[in-house]
PDB file of C-alpha atoms in Angstrom:
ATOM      1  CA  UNK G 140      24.092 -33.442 137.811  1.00  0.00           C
ATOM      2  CA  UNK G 141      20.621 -31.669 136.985  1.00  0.00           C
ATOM      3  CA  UNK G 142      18.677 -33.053 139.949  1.00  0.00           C
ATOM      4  CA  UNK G 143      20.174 -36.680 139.105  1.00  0.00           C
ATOM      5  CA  UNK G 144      22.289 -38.910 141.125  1.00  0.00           C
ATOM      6  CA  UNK G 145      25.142 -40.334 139.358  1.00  0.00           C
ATOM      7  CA  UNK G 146      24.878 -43.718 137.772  1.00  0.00           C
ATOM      8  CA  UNK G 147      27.972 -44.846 138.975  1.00  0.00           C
ATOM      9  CA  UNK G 148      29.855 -44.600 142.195  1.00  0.00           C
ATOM     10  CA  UNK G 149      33.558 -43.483 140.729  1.00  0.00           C
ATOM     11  CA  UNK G 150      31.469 -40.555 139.256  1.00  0.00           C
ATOM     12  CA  UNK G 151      31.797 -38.867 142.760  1.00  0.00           C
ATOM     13  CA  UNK G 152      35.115 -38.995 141.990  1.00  0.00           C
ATOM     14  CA  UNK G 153      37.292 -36.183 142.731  1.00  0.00           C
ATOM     15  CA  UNK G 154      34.428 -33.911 143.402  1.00  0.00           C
ATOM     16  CA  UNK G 155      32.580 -35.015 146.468  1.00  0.00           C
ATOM     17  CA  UNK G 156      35.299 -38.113 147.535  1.00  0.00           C
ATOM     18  CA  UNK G 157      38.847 -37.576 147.214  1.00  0.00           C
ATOM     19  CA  UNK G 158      39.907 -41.111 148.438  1.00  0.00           C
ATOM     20  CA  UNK G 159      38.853 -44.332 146.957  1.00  0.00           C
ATOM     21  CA  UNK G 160      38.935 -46.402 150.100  1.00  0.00           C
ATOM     22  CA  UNK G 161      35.747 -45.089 150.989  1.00  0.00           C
ATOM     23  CA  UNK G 162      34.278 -47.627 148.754  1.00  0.00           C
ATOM     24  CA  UNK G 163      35.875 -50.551 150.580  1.00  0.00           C
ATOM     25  CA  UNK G 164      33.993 -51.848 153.685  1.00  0.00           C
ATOM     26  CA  UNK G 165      36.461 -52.672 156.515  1.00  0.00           C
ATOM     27  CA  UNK G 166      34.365 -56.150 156.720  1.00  0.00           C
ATOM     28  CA  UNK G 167      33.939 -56.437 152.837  1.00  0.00           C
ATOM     29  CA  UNK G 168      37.238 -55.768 151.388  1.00  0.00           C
ATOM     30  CA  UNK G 169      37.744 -54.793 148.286  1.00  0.00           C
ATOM     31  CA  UNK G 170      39.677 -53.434 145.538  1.00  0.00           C
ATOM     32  CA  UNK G 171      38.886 -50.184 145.904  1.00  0.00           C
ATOM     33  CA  UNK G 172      42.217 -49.365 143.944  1.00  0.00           C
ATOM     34  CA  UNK G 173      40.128 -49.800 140.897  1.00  0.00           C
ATOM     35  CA  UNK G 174      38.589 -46.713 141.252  1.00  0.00           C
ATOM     36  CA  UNK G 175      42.057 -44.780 141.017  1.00  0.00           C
ATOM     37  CA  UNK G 176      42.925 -47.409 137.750  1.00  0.00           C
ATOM     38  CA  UNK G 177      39.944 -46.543 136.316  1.00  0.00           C
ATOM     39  CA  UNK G 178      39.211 -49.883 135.968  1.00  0.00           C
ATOM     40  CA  UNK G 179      35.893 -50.305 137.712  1.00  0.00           C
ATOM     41  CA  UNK G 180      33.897 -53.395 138.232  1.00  0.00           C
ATOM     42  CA  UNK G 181      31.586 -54.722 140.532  1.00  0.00           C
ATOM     43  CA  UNK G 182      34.389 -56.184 142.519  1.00  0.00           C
ATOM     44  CA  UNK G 183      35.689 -52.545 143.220  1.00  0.00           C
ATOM     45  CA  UNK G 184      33.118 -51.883 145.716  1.00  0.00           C
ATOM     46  CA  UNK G 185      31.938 -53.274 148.892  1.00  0.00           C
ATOM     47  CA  UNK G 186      28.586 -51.328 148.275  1.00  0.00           C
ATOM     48  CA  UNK G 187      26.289 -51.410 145.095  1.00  0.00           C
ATOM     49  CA  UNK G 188      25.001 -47.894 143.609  1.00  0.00           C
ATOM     50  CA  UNK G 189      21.699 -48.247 142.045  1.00  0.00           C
ATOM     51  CA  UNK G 190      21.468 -45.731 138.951  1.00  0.00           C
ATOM     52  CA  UNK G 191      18.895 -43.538 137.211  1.00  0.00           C
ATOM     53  CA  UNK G 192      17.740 -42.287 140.434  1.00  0.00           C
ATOM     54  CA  UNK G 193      17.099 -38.313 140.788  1.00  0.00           C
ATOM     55  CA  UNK G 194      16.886 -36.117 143.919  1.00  0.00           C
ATOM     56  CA  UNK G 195      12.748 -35.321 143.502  1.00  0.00           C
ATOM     57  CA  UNK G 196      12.137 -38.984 143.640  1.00  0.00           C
ATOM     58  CA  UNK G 197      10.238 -40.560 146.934  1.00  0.00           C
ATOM     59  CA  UNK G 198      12.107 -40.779 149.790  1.00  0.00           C
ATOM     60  CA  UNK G 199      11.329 -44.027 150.315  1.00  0.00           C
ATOM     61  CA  UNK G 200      13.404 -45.419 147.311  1.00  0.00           C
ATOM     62  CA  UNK G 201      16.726 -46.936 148.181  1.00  0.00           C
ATOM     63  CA  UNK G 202      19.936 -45.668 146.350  1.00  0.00           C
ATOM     64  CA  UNK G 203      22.612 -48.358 148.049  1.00  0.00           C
ATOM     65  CA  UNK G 204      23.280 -50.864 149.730  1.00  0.00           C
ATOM     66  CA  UNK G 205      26.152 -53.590 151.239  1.00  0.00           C
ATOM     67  CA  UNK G 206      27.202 -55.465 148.266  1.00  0.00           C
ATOM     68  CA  UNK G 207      27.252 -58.600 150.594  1.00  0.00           C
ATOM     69  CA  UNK G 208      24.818 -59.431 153.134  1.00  0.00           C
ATOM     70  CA  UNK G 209      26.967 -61.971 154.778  1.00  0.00           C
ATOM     71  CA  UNK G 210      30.262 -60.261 154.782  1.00  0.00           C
ATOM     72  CA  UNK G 211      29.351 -58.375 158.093  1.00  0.00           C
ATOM     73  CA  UNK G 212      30.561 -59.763 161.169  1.00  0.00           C
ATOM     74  CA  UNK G 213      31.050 -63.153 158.811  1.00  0.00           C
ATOM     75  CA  UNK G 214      27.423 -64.063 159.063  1.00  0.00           C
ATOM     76  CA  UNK G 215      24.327 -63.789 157.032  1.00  0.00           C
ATOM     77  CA  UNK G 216      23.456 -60.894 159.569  1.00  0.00           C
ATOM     78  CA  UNK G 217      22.406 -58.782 157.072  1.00  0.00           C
ATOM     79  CA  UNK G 218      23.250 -55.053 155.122  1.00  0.00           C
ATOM     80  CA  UNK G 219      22.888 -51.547 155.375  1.00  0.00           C
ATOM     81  CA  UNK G 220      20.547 -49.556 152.935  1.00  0.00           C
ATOM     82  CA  UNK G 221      20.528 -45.946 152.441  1.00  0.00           C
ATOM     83  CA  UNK G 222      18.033 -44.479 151.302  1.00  0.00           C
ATOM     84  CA  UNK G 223      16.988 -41.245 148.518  1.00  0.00           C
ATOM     85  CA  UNK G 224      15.539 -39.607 151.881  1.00  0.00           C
ATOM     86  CA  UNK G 225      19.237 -39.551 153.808  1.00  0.00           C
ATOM     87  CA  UNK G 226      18.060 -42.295 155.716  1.00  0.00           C
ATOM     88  CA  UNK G 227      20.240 -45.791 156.593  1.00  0.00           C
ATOM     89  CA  UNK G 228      18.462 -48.282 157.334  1.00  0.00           C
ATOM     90  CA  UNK G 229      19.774 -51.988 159.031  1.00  0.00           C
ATOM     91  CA  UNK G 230      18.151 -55.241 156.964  1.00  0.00           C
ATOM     92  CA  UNK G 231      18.719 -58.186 159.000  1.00  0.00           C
ATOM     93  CA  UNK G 232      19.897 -61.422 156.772  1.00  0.00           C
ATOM     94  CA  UNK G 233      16.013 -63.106 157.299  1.00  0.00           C
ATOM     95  CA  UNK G 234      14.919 -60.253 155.620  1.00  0.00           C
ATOM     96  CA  UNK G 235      16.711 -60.722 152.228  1.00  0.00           C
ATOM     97  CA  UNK G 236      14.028 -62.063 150.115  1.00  0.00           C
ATOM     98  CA  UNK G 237      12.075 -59.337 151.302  1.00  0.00           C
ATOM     99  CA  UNK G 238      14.828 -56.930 150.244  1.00  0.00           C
ATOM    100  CA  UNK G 239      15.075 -58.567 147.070  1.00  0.00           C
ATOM    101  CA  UNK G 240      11.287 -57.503 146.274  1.00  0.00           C
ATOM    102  CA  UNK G 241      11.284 -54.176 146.912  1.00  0.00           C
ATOM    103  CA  UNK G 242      14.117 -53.480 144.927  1.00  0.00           C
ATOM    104  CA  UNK G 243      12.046 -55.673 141.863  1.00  0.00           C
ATOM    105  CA  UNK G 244       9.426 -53.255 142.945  1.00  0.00           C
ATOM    106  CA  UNK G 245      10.976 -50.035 143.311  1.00  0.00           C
ATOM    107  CA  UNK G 246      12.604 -50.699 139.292  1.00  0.00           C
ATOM    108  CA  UNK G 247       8.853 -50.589 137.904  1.00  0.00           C
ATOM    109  CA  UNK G 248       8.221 -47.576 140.088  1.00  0.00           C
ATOM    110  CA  UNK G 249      11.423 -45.393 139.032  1.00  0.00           C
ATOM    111  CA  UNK G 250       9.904 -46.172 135.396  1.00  0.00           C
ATOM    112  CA  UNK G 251       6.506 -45.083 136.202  1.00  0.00           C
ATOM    113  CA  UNK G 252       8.003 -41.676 138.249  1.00  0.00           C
ATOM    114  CA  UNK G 253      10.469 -40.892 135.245  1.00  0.00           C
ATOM    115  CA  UNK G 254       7.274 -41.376 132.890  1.00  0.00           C
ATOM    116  CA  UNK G 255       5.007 -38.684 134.316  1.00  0.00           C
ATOM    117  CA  UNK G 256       7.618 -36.759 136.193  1.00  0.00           C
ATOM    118  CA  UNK G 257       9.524 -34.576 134.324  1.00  0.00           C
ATOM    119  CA  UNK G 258      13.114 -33.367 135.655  1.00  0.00           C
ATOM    120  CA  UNK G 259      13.082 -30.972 138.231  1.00  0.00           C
ATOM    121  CA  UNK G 260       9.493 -30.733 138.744  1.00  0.00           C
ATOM    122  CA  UNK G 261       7.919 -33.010 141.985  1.00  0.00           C
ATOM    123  CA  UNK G 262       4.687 -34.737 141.950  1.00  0.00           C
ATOM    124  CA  UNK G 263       2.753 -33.371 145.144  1.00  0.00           C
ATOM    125  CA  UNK G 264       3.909 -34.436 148.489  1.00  0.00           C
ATOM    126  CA  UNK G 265       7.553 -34.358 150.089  1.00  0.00           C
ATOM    127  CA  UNK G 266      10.130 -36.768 148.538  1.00  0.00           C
ATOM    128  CA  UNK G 267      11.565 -37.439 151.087  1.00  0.00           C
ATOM    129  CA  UNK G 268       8.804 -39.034 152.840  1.00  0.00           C
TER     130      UNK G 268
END
């Protein structure tokens, strides 16, 4: 993908995932068939794929996440993130407006690093810090 992620989940699709179900949480079903149908929609997945993002990018900037925070265990406990950086990281369900904010904030910042960033080239420092 020239240093980028894929936009969209099904993307990964035959390549790197050769079964669908891997996009339905056991504790957020869903219908995961889509992705064989070809008719994908936000329904399809139990996790949500944020796009644009490319592999030089900071570390710190999240690529996905549980589609619903209160679909694990049946409670507003809260989601798993996973991060540019190969990192997952557990946000309980007090910390959702939280969440909410630094994805708002990491959206201007993916602007600003494709802006002076060119493909393929990293600003100094480790990404994946």
């Amino acid at each position: 993908h020239g240093g980028c992620f894929p936009d969209r989940l099904e993307q990964l699709l035959p390549d790197y995932i050769d079964n669908p179900r891997i996009f339905s949480c056991p504790m957020v079903p869903s219908t995961w068939h889509d992705f064989e149908s070809g008719n994908v929609t936000l329904a399809s997945s139990s996790y949500v794929w944020v796009p644009g993002l490319r592999n030089d990018m900071p570390g710190s900037f999240v690529m996905g996440y549980d589609r619903v925070r209160r679909g694990h265990y049946g409670s507003d406990r809260g989601r798993n993130v996973v991060y540019i950086g190969a990192r997952v990281e557990w946000w309980p369900g007090e910390r959702a407006a939280e969440f909410e904010r630094l994805l708002a904030e990491q959206r201007g910042k993916v602007r600003t690093w494709k802006s002076t960033v060119p493909p393929g080239q990293q600003a100094e420092g480790n990404p994946g810090e």
